[in-house]
């Protein structure tokens, strides 16, 4: 009896059921990411509404969090791009059948927009500030080897392709190397540092992956001794290419066109210091508003810091801020099409969470050329 049940469950989870596509053809209900024609239709930005509605009609359920589609071609006028091989963005949890051979993305370019920033639709937000288990799968923890030989995680970052993490310069150079240690490892796919397997509502994440650091590349304009912390941005090259999974995925970089305006809500996430004064073991997120730049410049001028046009201010509400340990992590926003982009890097603040004092962030959009050229010149 027991064996029968197990066999049945096995067949149930691996056999694809047949279905009828919106165009009337008989097909199979498969993961969206295994359906090249429909996946290719995601290339268009913004997604035309007729494509959205065709995708919706093609839906045939979910496996874990992964949308399943009745796979078939789009109607002629809907399909504007020819399907081509691409890296696969996600994989259902616990479904590593190992049969797919992902097309490798170029290490020297940021993630293509159709396979980055995918909204994993974290739908079980706990207590407002905890992220969902699967939320922000690009979040990275930067690990330092201390003089005593142990590893401590003291900064955040984001995965932007299979080889590189975007973080803050002060997370890879200057005081941190003397006071904490050398950056040696990056942890991806982490949720709660205190538990080995992270689970929520009966679903468990894959174990986190620890990737050794190959080299760190802080922006040459950064120096600890500049009080404005200008050019506080860095790229970290990993010693190995990262395998994308449901819990490890890259975020998009801004395309340089969209502007942030005052009051826009963006999210900051990390494992940094919380109100209780300790680093959080659990990945946290916080919605912060973009703060008026002129006002921010005036405030920081009183502290002797002259902010540049490459910095963004956000937050400014009492007890709502990034803090120590969040540095290098992202300020993110979801674009209208639901794709997440990393708009800035956590840099510094005047203490944390003081009323009227926003945090200062390095604007990613102002460094796209630097990112591109650094990816190229360091990818040896
Ligand atoms: N510089 C700090 C770090 O090393 C965090 C900066 C963020 N501070 C703030 N108040 N927004 O982690």
mmCIF file of C-alpha atoms and ligand atoms in Angstrom:
data_model
loop_
_atom_site.group_PDB
_atom_site.id
_atom_site.type_symbol
_atom_site.label_atom_id
_atom_site.label_comp_id
_atom_site.label_asym_id
_atom_site.label_seq_id
_atom_site.Cartn_x
_atom_site.Cartn_y
_atom_site.Cartn_z
ATOM 1 C CA UNK A 1 0.000 0.000 0.000
ATOM 2 C CA UNK A 2 2.726 2.357 1.017
ATOM 3 C CA UNK A 3 4.701 1.566 -2.153
ATOM 4 C CA UNK A 4 1.705 2.210 -4.322
ATOM 5 C CA UNK A 5 1.221 5.619 -2.816
ATOM 6 C CA UNK A 6 4.868 6.509 -3.314
ATOM 7 C CA UNK A 7 4.774 5.339 -6.937
ATOM 8 C CA UNK A 8 1.643 7.247 -7.578
ATOM 9 C CA UNK A 9 3.101 10.409 -6.131
ATOM 10 C CA UNK A 10 6.218 9.945 -8.226
ATOM 11 C CA UNK A 11 4.244 9.617 -11.443
ATOM 12 C CA UNK A 12 2.006 12.458 -10.481
ATOM 13 C CA UNK A 13 4.884 14.848 -9.975
ATOM 14 C CA UNK A 14 6.899 13.907 -13.062
ATOM 15 C CA UNK A 15 4.428 13.050 -15.801
ATOM 16 C CA UNK A 16 3.206 16.020 -17.793
ATOM 17 C CA UNK A 17 -0.507 16.103 -18.339
ATOM 18 C CA UNK A 18 -1.857 16.844 -21.753
ATOM 19 C CA UNK A 19 -3.767 20.028 -22.388
ATOM 20 C CA UNK A 20 -5.177 22.207 -25.130
ATOM 21 C CA UNK A 21 -3.415 25.484 -25.987
ATOM 22 C CA UNK A 22 -5.393 28.714 -26.480
ATOM 23 C CA UNK A 23 -4.993 28.080 -30.231
ATOM 24 C CA UNK A 24 -6.661 24.695 -29.922
ATOM 25 C CA UNK A 25 -3.623 22.456 -30.320
ATOM 26 C CA UNK A 26 -3.036 19.459 -28.071
ATOM 27 C CA UNK A 27 0.103 19.911 -26.034
ATOM 28 C CA UNK A 28 1.622 19.277 -22.607
ATOM 29 C CA UNK A 29 1.350 21.219 -19.412
ATOM 30 C CA UNK A 30 4.992 22.063 -18.570
ATOM 31 C CA UNK A 31 7.003 24.611 -16.618
ATOM 32 C CA UNK A 32 6.943 28.022 -18.295
ATOM 33 C CA UNK A 33 10.735 27.858 -18.272
ATOM 34 C CA UNK A 34 10.680 24.725 -20.414
ATOM 35 C CA UNK A 35 8.434 26.323 -22.992
ATOM 36 C CA UNK A 36 10.703 28.253 -25.377
ATOM 37 C CA UNK A 37 8.013 29.986 -27.462
ATOM 38 C CA UNK A 38 6.175 31.422 -24.465
ATOM 39 C CA UNK A 39 9.356 32.242 -22.599
ATOM 40 C CA UNK A 40 10.611 34.138 -25.644
ATOM 41 C CA UNK A 41 7.528 36.303 -25.595
ATOM 42 C CA UNK A 42 8.755 37.723 -22.257
ATOM 43 C CA UNK A 43 11.532 39.487 -24.157
ATOM 44 C CA UNK A 44 9.359 42.404 -25.049
ATOM 45 C CA UNK A 45 9.436 45.414 -22.730
ATOM 46 C CA UNK A 46 6.903 46.555 -21.835
ATOM 47 C CA UNK A 47 4.966 43.324 -22.233
ATOM 48 C CA UNK A 48 2.099 44.049 -24.631
ATOM 49 C CA UNK A 49 -1.270 43.323 -23.068
ATOM 50 C CA UNK A 50 -2.230 40.789 -25.769
ATOM 51 C CA UNK A 51 0.876 38.801 -24.859
ATOM 52 C CA UNK A 52 -0.036 38.960 -21.178
ATOM 53 C CA UNK A 53 -3.519 37.742 -21.930
ATOM 54 C CA UNK A 54 -2.231 34.909 -24.140
ATOM 55 C CA UNK A 55 0.146 33.839 -21.367
ATOM 56 C CA UNK A 56 -2.703 33.936 -18.911
ATOM 57 C CA UNK A 57 -4.868 31.764 -21.191
ATOM 58 C CA UNK A 58 -1.977 29.318 -21.526
ATOM 59 C CA UNK A 59 -1.655 28.853 -17.786
ATOM 60 C CA UNK A 60 -2.386 25.339 -16.532
ATOM 61 C CA UNK A 61 -1.439 25.585 -12.871
ATOM 62 C CA UNK A 62 1.624 25.748 -10.666
ATOM 63 C CA UNK A 63 4.268 23.322 -9.594
ATOM 64 C CA UNK A 64 5.562 24.735 -6.340
ATOM 65 C CA UNK A 65 5.868 28.380 -7.267
ATOM 66 C CA UNK A 66 6.632 27.796 -10.918
ATOM 67 C CA UNK A 67 3.900 28.634 -13.395
ATOM 68 C CA UNK A 68 2.947 25.765 -15.706
ATOM 69 C CA UNK A 69 1.781 26.502 -19.216
ATOM 70 C CA UNK A 70 0.107 24.592 -21.974
ATOM 71 C CA UNK A 71 3.070 24.987 -24.269
ATOM 72 C CA UNK A 72 2.646 26.012 -27.876
ATOM 73 C CA UNK A 73 3.430 28.827 -30.284
ATOM 74 C CA UNK A 74 1.923 32.258 -29.945
ATOM 75 C CA UNK A 75 -0.465 33.478 -32.614
ATOM 76 C CA UNK A 76 1.503 35.034 -35.484
ATOM 77 C CA UNK A 77 0.853 38.671 -34.584
ATOM 78 C CA UNK A 78 1.597 38.119 -30.890
ATOM 79 C CA UNK A 79 5.022 36.683 -31.388
ATOM 80 C CA UNK A 80 7.452 39.479 -32.138
ATOM 81 C CA UNK A 81 10.682 37.728 -31.329
ATOM 82 C CA UNK A 82 12.123 34.472 -32.506
ATOM 83 C CA UNK A 83 12.767 31.977 -29.771
ATOM 84 C CA UNK A 84 16.451 31.566 -29.069
ATOM 85 C CA UNK A 85 18.280 29.588 -26.446
ATOM 86 C CA UNK A 86 18.635 31.458 -23.180
ATOM 87 C CA UNK A 87 19.670 30.812 -19.620
ATOM 88 C CA UNK A 88 16.893 29.309 -17.622
ATOM 89 C CA UNK A 89 15.823 31.626 -14.884
ATOM 90 C CA UNK A 90 14.205 29.378 -12.355
ATOM 91 C CA UNK A 91 13.611 25.836 -11.480
ATOM 92 C CA UNK A 92 10.925 24.464 -9.244
ATOM 93 C CA UNK A 93 12.052 23.638 -5.739
ATOM 94 C CA UNK A 94 12.885 19.951 -5.259
ATOM 95 C CA UNK A 95 12.730 19.244 -8.971
ATOM 96 C CA UNK A 96 16.349 18.932 -9.923
ATOM 97 C CA UNK A 97 15.928 16.314 -12.593
ATOM 98 C CA UNK A 98 19.311 17.306 -13.955
ATOM 99 C CA UNK A 99 18.250 16.896 -17.554
ATOM 100 C CA UNK A 100 18.459 20.479 -18.606
ATOM 101 C CA UNK A 101 21.600 22.098 -19.846
ATOM 102 C CA UNK A 102 21.264 25.792 -19.211
ATOM 103 C CA UNK A 103 22.815 28.006 -21.832
ATOM 104 C CA UNK A 104 25.554 29.880 -20.045
ATOM 105 C CA UNK A 105 25.177 33.644 -19.837
ATOM 106 C CA UNK A 106 28.157 35.804 -20.649
ATOM 107 C CA UNK A 107 30.026 36.524 -17.432
ATOM 108 C CA UNK A 108 31.075 39.875 -18.693
ATOM 109 C CA UNK A 109 27.614 41.267 -19.241
ATOM 110 C CA UNK A 110 24.864 41.992 -16.764
ATOM 111 C CA UNK A 111 21.980 39.545 -16.748
ATOM 112 C CA UNK A 112 19.759 39.960 -19.805
ATOM 113 C CA UNK A 113 16.538 41.629 -18.819
ATOM 114 C CA UNK A 114 14.376 38.602 -19.581
ATOM 115 C CA UNK A 115 16.094 36.408 -17.020
ATOM 116 C CA UNK A 116 16.780 38.755 -14.142
ATOM 117 C CA UNK A 117 14.722 40.348 -11.446
ATOM 118 C CA UNK A 118 12.020 37.715 -11.625
ATOM 119 C CA UNK A 119 9.324 38.318 -9.059
ATOM 120 C CA UNK A 120 9.062 35.082 -7.115
ATOM 121 C CA UNK A 121 5.807 36.448 -5.790
ATOM 122 C CA UNK A 122 6.633 36.169 -2.104
ATOM 123 C CA UNK A 123 3.112 35.831 -0.859
ATOM 124 C CA UNK A 124 3.644 35.010 2.790
ATOM 125 C CA UNK A 125 5.149 38.158 4.216
ATOM 126 C CA UNK A 126 5.646 37.691 7.927
ATOM 127 C CA UNK A 127 5.423 40.572 10.284
ATOM 128 C CA UNK A 128 5.908 43.175 7.595
ATOM 129 C CA UNK A 129 9.653 43.140 7.659
ATOM 130 C CA UNK A 130 10.691 39.532 7.271
ATOM 131 C CA UNK A 131 11.083 38.615 3.645
ATOM 132 C CA UNK A 132 9.393 35.550 2.347
ATOM 133 C CA UNK A 133 11.596 32.477 2.016
ATOM 134 C CA UNK A 134 11.868 32.909 -1.719
ATOM 135 C CA UNK A 135 11.898 36.660 -1.918
ATOM 136 C CA UNK A 136 14.854 38.550 -3.449
ATOM 137 C CA UNK A 137 16.810 35.454 -4.570
ATOM 138 C CA UNK A 138 19.676 37.727 -5.692
ATOM 139 C CA UNK A 139 20.602 38.722 -2.144
ATOM 140 C CA UNK A 140 24.151 37.859 -1.201
ATOM 141 C CA UNK A 141 25.948 37.832 2.136
ATOM 142 C CA UNK A 142 29.580 38.841 2.082
ATOM 143 C CA UNK A 143 31.776 36.626 4.275
ATOM 144 C CA UNK A 144 35.058 37.808 5.831
ATOM 145 C CA UNK A 145 37.845 35.741 7.328
ATOM 146 C CA UNK A 146 38.674 37.185 10.725
ATOM 147 C CA UNK A 147 42.187 37.078 12.227
ATOM 148 C CA UNK A 148 41.029 34.111 14.327
ATOM 149 C CA UNK A 149 40.127 32.234 11.153
ATOM 150 C CA UNK A 150 36.359 32.248 11.501
ATOM 151 C CA UNK A 151 33.959 33.582 8.857
ATOM 152 C CA UNK A 152 31.724 36.525 9.668
ATOM 153 C CA UNK A 153 29.096 38.026 7.387
ATOM 154 C CA UNK A 154 29.170 41.803 7.530
ATOM 155 C CA UNK A 155 27.872 43.209 4.249
ATOM 156 C CA UNK A 156 25.256 42.524 1.621
ATOM 157 C CA UNK A 157 25.356 42.470 -2.146
ATOM 158 C CA UNK A 158 23.394 41.340 -5.156
ATOM 159 C CA UNK A 159 24.032 38.716 -7.799
ATOM 160 C CA UNK A 160 23.997 40.385 -11.232
ATOM 161 C CA UNK A 161 25.131 37.452 -13.351
ATOM 162 C CA UNK A 162 26.662 34.017 -12.804
ATOM 163 C CA UNK A 163 30.043 35.416 -11.829
ATOM 164 C CA UNK A 164 29.603 38.805 -10.197
ATOM 165 C CA UNK A 165 28.214 40.436 -7.088
ATOM 166 C CA UNK A 166 27.479 44.142 -6.961
ATOM 167 C CA UNK A 167 28.240 45.646 -3.562
ATOM 168 C CA UNK A 168 29.707 48.719 -1.859
ATOM 169 C CA UNK A 169 33.388 49.665 -2.145
ATOM 170 C CA UNK A 170 33.600 50.028 1.630
ATOM 171 C CA UNK A 171 32.619 46.353 1.881
ATOM 172 C CA UNK A 172 35.753 45.252 0.043
ATOM 173 C CA UNK A 173 38.398 47.852 0.842
ATOM 174 C CA UNK A 174 39.601 50.160 3.606
ATOM 175 C CA UNK A 175 38.660 49.918 7.268
ATOM 176 C CA UNK A 176 36.631 46.733 6.860
ATOM 177 C CA UNK A 177 39.716 44.724 5.930
ATOM 178 C CA UNK A 178 41.518 45.912 9.069
ATOM 179 C CA UNK A 179 38.569 45.826 11.436
ATOM 180 C CA UNK A 180 36.782 42.716 10.209
ATOM 181 C CA UNK A 181 38.935 40.761 7.799
ATOM 182 C CA UNK A 182 39.348 39.907 4.134
ATOM 183 C CA UNK A 183 36.379 39.157 1.946
ATOM 184 C CA UNK A 184 36.749 35.486 1.050
ATOM 185 C CA UNK A 185 33.319 34.054 0.415
ATOM 186 C CA UNK A 186 29.826 34.940 -0.747
ATOM 187 C CA UNK A 187 26.731 33.165 0.487
ATOM 188 C CA UNK A 188 23.754 32.903 -1.851
ATOM 189 C CA UNK A 189 20.282 31.480 -1.402
ATOM 190 C CA UNK A 190 20.343 32.219 2.333
ATOM 191 C CA UNK A 191 17.336 33.142 4.418
ATOM 192 C CA UNK A 192 18.060 32.443 8.076
ATOM 193 C CA UNK A 193 21.702 32.225 9.094
ATOM 194 C CA UNK A 194 20.807 30.328 12.245
ATOM 195 C CA UNK A 195 19.114 27.348 10.689
ATOM 196 C CA UNK A 196 20.620 24.841 8.339
ATOM 197 C CA UNK A 197 17.489 24.263 6.311
ATOM 198 C CA UNK A 198 15.109 27.163 6.021
ATOM 199 C CA UNK A 199 11.457 26.251 5.832
ATOM 200 C CA UNK A 200 8.254 28.201 5.868
ATOM 201 C CA UNK A 201 4.726 26.845 5.715
ATOM 202 C CA UNK A 202 5.919 23.313 4.921
ATOM 203 C CA UNK A 203 8.112 24.341 2.023
ATOM 204 C CA UNK A 204 11.860 24.336 2.441
ATOM 205 C CA UNK A 205 14.543 26.188 0.548
ATOM 206 C CA UNK A 206 17.556 24.483 -0.961
ATOM 207 C CA UNK A 207 20.600 24.804 1.296
ATOM 208 C CA UNK A 208 22.486 28.070 0.752
ATOM 209 C CA UNK A 209 25.512 28.028 -1.516
ATOM 210 C CA UNK A 210 28.891 29.327 -0.463
ATOM 211 C CA UNK A 211 31.024 30.577 -3.335
ATOM 212 C CA UNK A 212 34.690 31.532 -2.874
ATOM 213 C CA UNK A 213 35.702 35.029 -3.945
ATOM 214 C CA UNK A 214 38.117 35.346 -6.837
ATOM 215 C CA UNK A 215 38.775 39.086 -6.738
ATOM 216 C CA UNK A 216 37.295 42.375 -5.507
ATOM 217 C CA UNK A 217 37.081 45.505 -7.608
ATOM 218 C CA UNK A 218 36.205 48.674 -5.719
ATOM 219 C CA UNK A 219 35.628 51.818 -7.795
ATOM 220 C CA UNK A 220 38.905 53.719 -8.064
ATOM 221 C CA UNK A 221 37.230 56.943 -6.931
ATOM 222 C CA UNK A 222 36.333 55.505 -3.533
ATOM 223 C CA UNK A 223 38.319 56.276 -0.430
ATOM 224 C CA UNK A 224 37.394 55.723 3.204
ATOM 225 C CA UNK A 225 38.737 59.159 3.956
ATOM 226 C CA UNK A 226 36.154 60.977 1.782
ATOM 227 C CA UNK A 227 33.332 61.909 4.117
ATOM 228 C CA UNK A 228 30.857 61.950 1.209
ATOM 229 C CA UNK A 229 31.709 58.280 0.488
ATOM 230 C CA UNK A 230 31.522 59.028 -3.226
ATOM 231 C CA UNK A 231 31.900 56.096 -5.654
ATOM 232 C CA UNK A 232 31.003 53.599 -2.957
ATOM 233 C CA UNK A 233 30.461 50.746 -5.379
ATOM 234 C CA UNK A 234 32.348 47.542 -6.129
ATOM 235 C CA UNK A 235 32.133 44.355 -8.119
ATOM 236 C CA UNK A 236 33.195 41.033 -6.707
ATOM 237 C CA UNK A 237 34.178 38.261 -9.081
ATOM 238 C CA UNK A 238 33.357 34.779 -7.848
ATOM 239 C CA UNK A 239 35.814 31.934 -8.248
ATOM 240 C CA UNK A 240 33.098 29.754 -9.776
ATOM 241 C CA UNK A 241 30.078 30.335 -11.901
ATOM 242 C CA UNK A 242 26.889 30.215 -9.926
ATOM 243 C CA UNK A 243 24.168 27.776 -10.853
ATOM 244 C CA UNK A 244 20.843 29.574 -10.887
ATOM 245 C CA UNK A 245 18.002 27.959 -8.998
ATOM 246 C CA UNK A 246 14.688 28.971 -7.573
ATOM 247 C CA UNK A 247 16.513 30.513 -4.601
ATOM 248 C CA UNK A 248 19.521 31.887 -6.477
ATOM 249 C CA UNK A 249 18.817 34.281 -9.298
ATOM 250 C CA UNK A 250 20.248 37.543 -10.600
ATOM 251 C CA UNK A 251 18.597 40.942 -10.283
ATOM 252 C CA UNK A 252 18.381 43.364 -13.208
ATOM 253 C CA UNK A 253 20.364 46.540 -13.391
ATOM 254 C CA UNK A 254 18.410 49.690 -14.207
ATOM 255 C CA UNK A 255 18.224 50.391 -17.940
ATOM 256 C CA UNK A 256 19.222 53.997 -17.385
ATOM 257 C CA UNK A 257 15.975 55.358 -18.772
ATOM 258 C CA UNK A 258 13.651 55.273 -15.804
ATOM 259 C CA UNK A 259 14.050 58.018 -13.216
ATOM 260 C CA UNK A 260 13.334 57.745 -9.550
ATOM 261 C CA UNK A 261 11.243 60.547 -8.122
ATOM 262 C CA UNK A 262 10.698 61.787 -4.613
ATOM 263 C CA UNK A 263 8.233 59.642 -2.733
ATOM 264 C CA UNK A 264 8.735 56.596 -5.005
ATOM 265 C CA UNK A 265 8.754 53.557 -2.780
ATOM 266 C CA UNK A 266 11.768 51.340 -3.042
ATOM 267 C CA UNK A 267 12.875 48.418 -0.906
ATOM 268 C CA UNK A 268 16.075 47.847 0.953
ATOM 269 C CA UNK A 269 16.921 44.338 2.117
ATOM 270 C CA UNK A 270 19.611 42.701 4.180
ATOM 271 C CA UNK A 271 20.762 40.988 7.330
ATOM 272 C CA UNK A 272 21.995 44.187 9.006
ATOM 273 C CA UNK A 273 21.597 45.584 12.456
ATOM 274 C CA UNK A 274 18.059 45.864 13.762
ATOM 275 C CA UNK A 275 16.541 47.967 16.499
ATOM 276 C CA UNK A 276 17.676 45.440 19.082
ATOM 277 C CA UNK A 277 21.253 46.304 18.147
ATOM 278 C CA UNK A 278 22.202 42.971 16.650
ATOM 279 C CA UNK A 279 22.496 41.772 13.090
ATOM 280 C CA UNK A 280 19.407 39.946 11.925
ATOM 281 C CA UNK A 281 19.791 36.224 11.317
ATOM 282 C CA UNK A 282 16.847 36.449 8.915
ATOM 283 C CA UNK A 283 16.693 38.326 5.611
ATOM 284 C CA UNK A 284 14.721 41.504 6.206
ATOM 285 C CA UNK A 285 13.155 44.041 3.913
ATOM 286 C CA UNK A 286 11.911 47.552 4.376
ATOM 287 C CA UNK A 287 10.001 49.922 2.156
ATOM 288 C CA UNK A 288 11.598 53.354 2.135
ATOM 289 C CA UNK A 289 10.609 56.471 0.196
ATOM 290 C CA UNK A 290 13.041 58.321 -2.088
ATOM 291 C CA UNK A 291 14.052 61.453 -0.152
ATOM 292 C CA UNK A 292 14.358 64.899 -1.694
ATOM 293 C CA UNK A 293 17.962 65.260 -2.819
ATOM 294 C CA UNK A 294 18.465 68.994 -2.170
ATOM 295 C CA UNK A 295 17.218 68.600 1.354
ATOM 296 C CA UNK A 296 19.429 65.571 1.841
ATOM 297 C CA UNK A 297 22.459 67.454 0.511
ATOM 298 C CA UNK A 298 21.805 70.281 3.001
ATOM 299 C CA UNK A 299 21.501 67.887 5.893
ATOM 300 C CA UNK A 300 24.694 66.007 5.142
ATOM 301 C CA UNK A 301 26.522 69.284 4.421
ATOM 302 C CA UNK A 302 26.067 70.134 8.095
ATOM 303 C CA UNK A 303 28.144 67.026 8.815
ATOM 304 C CA UNK A 304 30.812 68.058 6.321
ATOM 305 C CA UNK A 305 29.783 65.598 3.601
ATOM 306 C CA UNK A 306 29.160 67.032 0.154
ATOM 307 C CA UNK A 307 26.940 64.487 -1.636
ATOM 308 C CA UNK A 308 27.471 63.957 -5.368
ATOM 309 C CA UNK A 309 24.947 63.543 -8.178
ATOM 310 C CA UNK A 310 25.732 59.821 -8.128
ATOM 311 C CA UNK A 311 24.100 59.341 -4.762
ATOM 312 C CA UNK A 312 20.473 58.786 -3.826
ATOM 313 C CA UNK A 313 18.867 59.488 -0.463
ATOM 314 C CA UNK A 314 16.052 57.311 0.821
ATOM 315 C CA UNK A 315 14.204 56.820 4.065
ATOM 316 C CA UNK A 316 14.320 59.508 6.738
ATOM 317 C CA UNK A 317 11.569 58.127 8.937
ATOM 318 C CA UNK A 318 12.227 57.368 12.569
ATOM 319 C CA UNK A 319 13.438 53.809 13.133
ATOM 320 C CA UNK A 320 13.059 52.856 9.468
ATOM 321 C CA UNK A 321 16.415 52.580 7.804
ATOM 322 C CA UNK A 322 19.196 50.350 6.647
ATOM 323 C CA UNK A 323 21.955 49.968 9.211
ATOM 324 C CA UNK A 324 25.358 48.470 9.880
ATOM 325 C CA UNK A 325 25.693 45.185 8.047
ATOM 326 C CA UNK A 326 23.239 46.166 5.318
ATOM 327 C CA UNK A 327 25.955 47.979 3.411
ATOM 328 C CA UNK A 328 26.508 46.791 -0.108
ATOM 329 C CA UNK A 329 22.946 45.495 -0.249
ATOM 330 C CA UNK A 330 20.437 46.823 -2.727
ATOM 331 C CA UNK A 331 17.820 49.467 -2.917
ATOM 332 C CA UNK A 332 15.366 47.789 -5.272
ATOM 333 C CA UNK A 333 12.214 48.523 -7.081
ATOM 334 C CA UNK A 334 9.764 46.473 -9.053
ATOM 335 C CA UNK A 335 9.130 47.992 -12.454
ATOM 336 C CA UNK A 336 5.622 48.110 -13.877
ATOM 337 C CA UNK A 337 6.146 44.750 -15.552
ATOM 338 C CA UNK A 338 6.974 43.233 -12.150
ATOM 339 C CA UNK A 339 10.668 42.815 -12.891
ATOM 340 C CA UNK A 340 12.997 43.859 -10.065
ATOM 341 C CA UNK A 341 15.951 46.131 -10.619
ATOM 342 C CA UNK A 342 18.696 47.184 -8.271
ATOM 343 C CA UNK A 343 18.592 50.973 -8.268
ATOM 344 C CA UNK A 344 21.244 51.672 -5.649
ATOM 345 C CA UNK A 345 23.746 50.257 -3.169
ATOM 346 C CA UNK A 346 23.501 50.808 0.606
ATOM 347 C CA UNK A 347 26.372 53.167 1.463
ATOM 348 C CA UNK A 348 26.144 55.171 4.670
ATOM 349 C CA UNK A 349 23.981 57.191 7.018
ATOM 350 C CA UNK A 350 24.060 59.376 10.079
ATOM 351 C CA UNK A 351 23.578 56.677 12.633
ATOM 352 C CA UNK A 352 20.513 54.636 11.722
ATOM 353 C CA UNK A 353 16.856 55.511 11.647
ATOM 354 C CA UNK A 354 17.105 59.065 12.931
ATOM 355 C CA UNK A 355 14.034 61.067 12.126
ATOM 356 C CA UNK A 356 14.688 63.344 9.140
ATOM 357 C CA UNK A 357 17.964 61.634 8.260
ATOM 358 C CA UNK A 358 17.707 59.470 5.166
ATOM 359 C CA UNK A 359 20.276 56.837 4.285
ATOM 360 C CA UNK A 360 22.702 57.545 1.447
ATOM 361 C CA UNK A 361 22.940 55.095 -1.440
ATOM 362 C CA UNK A 362 25.153 54.844 -4.545
ATOM 363 C CA UNK A 363 22.975 55.169 -7.643
ATOM 364 C CA UNK A 364 23.493 52.118 -9.843
ATOM 365 C CA UNK A 365 22.183 53.855 -12.969
ATOM 366 C CA UNK A 366 25.071 56.352 -12.773
ATOM 367 C CA UNK A 367 27.637 53.558 -12.891
ATOM 368 C CA UNK A 368 26.364 51.390 -15.733
ATOM 369 C CA UNK A 369 29.388 52.184 -17.913
ATOM 370 C CA UNK A 370 31.753 51.497 -15.027
ATOM 371 C CA UNK A 371 29.960 48.202 -14.355
ATOM 372 C CA UNK A 372 30.161 47.147 -17.988
ATOM 373 C CA UNK A 373 33.824 48.001 -18.390
ATOM 374 C CA UNK A 374 34.789 46.464 -15.040
ATOM 375 C CA UNK A 375 32.957 43.245 -15.925
ATOM 376 C CA UNK A 376 34.883 43.117 -19.179
ATOM 377 C CA UNK A 377 38.311 44.010 -17.855
ATOM 378 C CA UNK A 378 38.183 41.706 -14.832
ATOM 379 C CA UNK A 379 36.652 38.674 -16.484
ATOM 380 C CA UNK A 380 39.923 37.018 -17.312
HETATM 381 N N1 LIG B 1 27.682 51.783 6.411
HETATM 382 C C1 LIG B 1 26.903 50.830 7.083
HETATM 383 C C2 LIG B 1 27.476 49.432 6.891
HETATM 384 O O1 LIG B 1 28.648 49.296 6.812
HETATM 385 C C3 LIG B 1 25.449 50.880 6.791
HETATM 386 C C4 LIG B 1 24.978 52.093 6.149
HETATM 387 C C5 LIG B 1 23.545 52.302 6.093
HETATM 388 N N2 LIG B 1 23.165 53.205 7.103
HETATM 389 C C6 LIG B 1 22.059 53.900 7.110
HETATM 390 N N3 LIG B 1 21.773 54.615 8.139
HETATM 391 N N4 LIG B 1 21.234 53.844 6.078
HETATM 392 O O2 LIG B 1 26.808 48.420 6.917
#
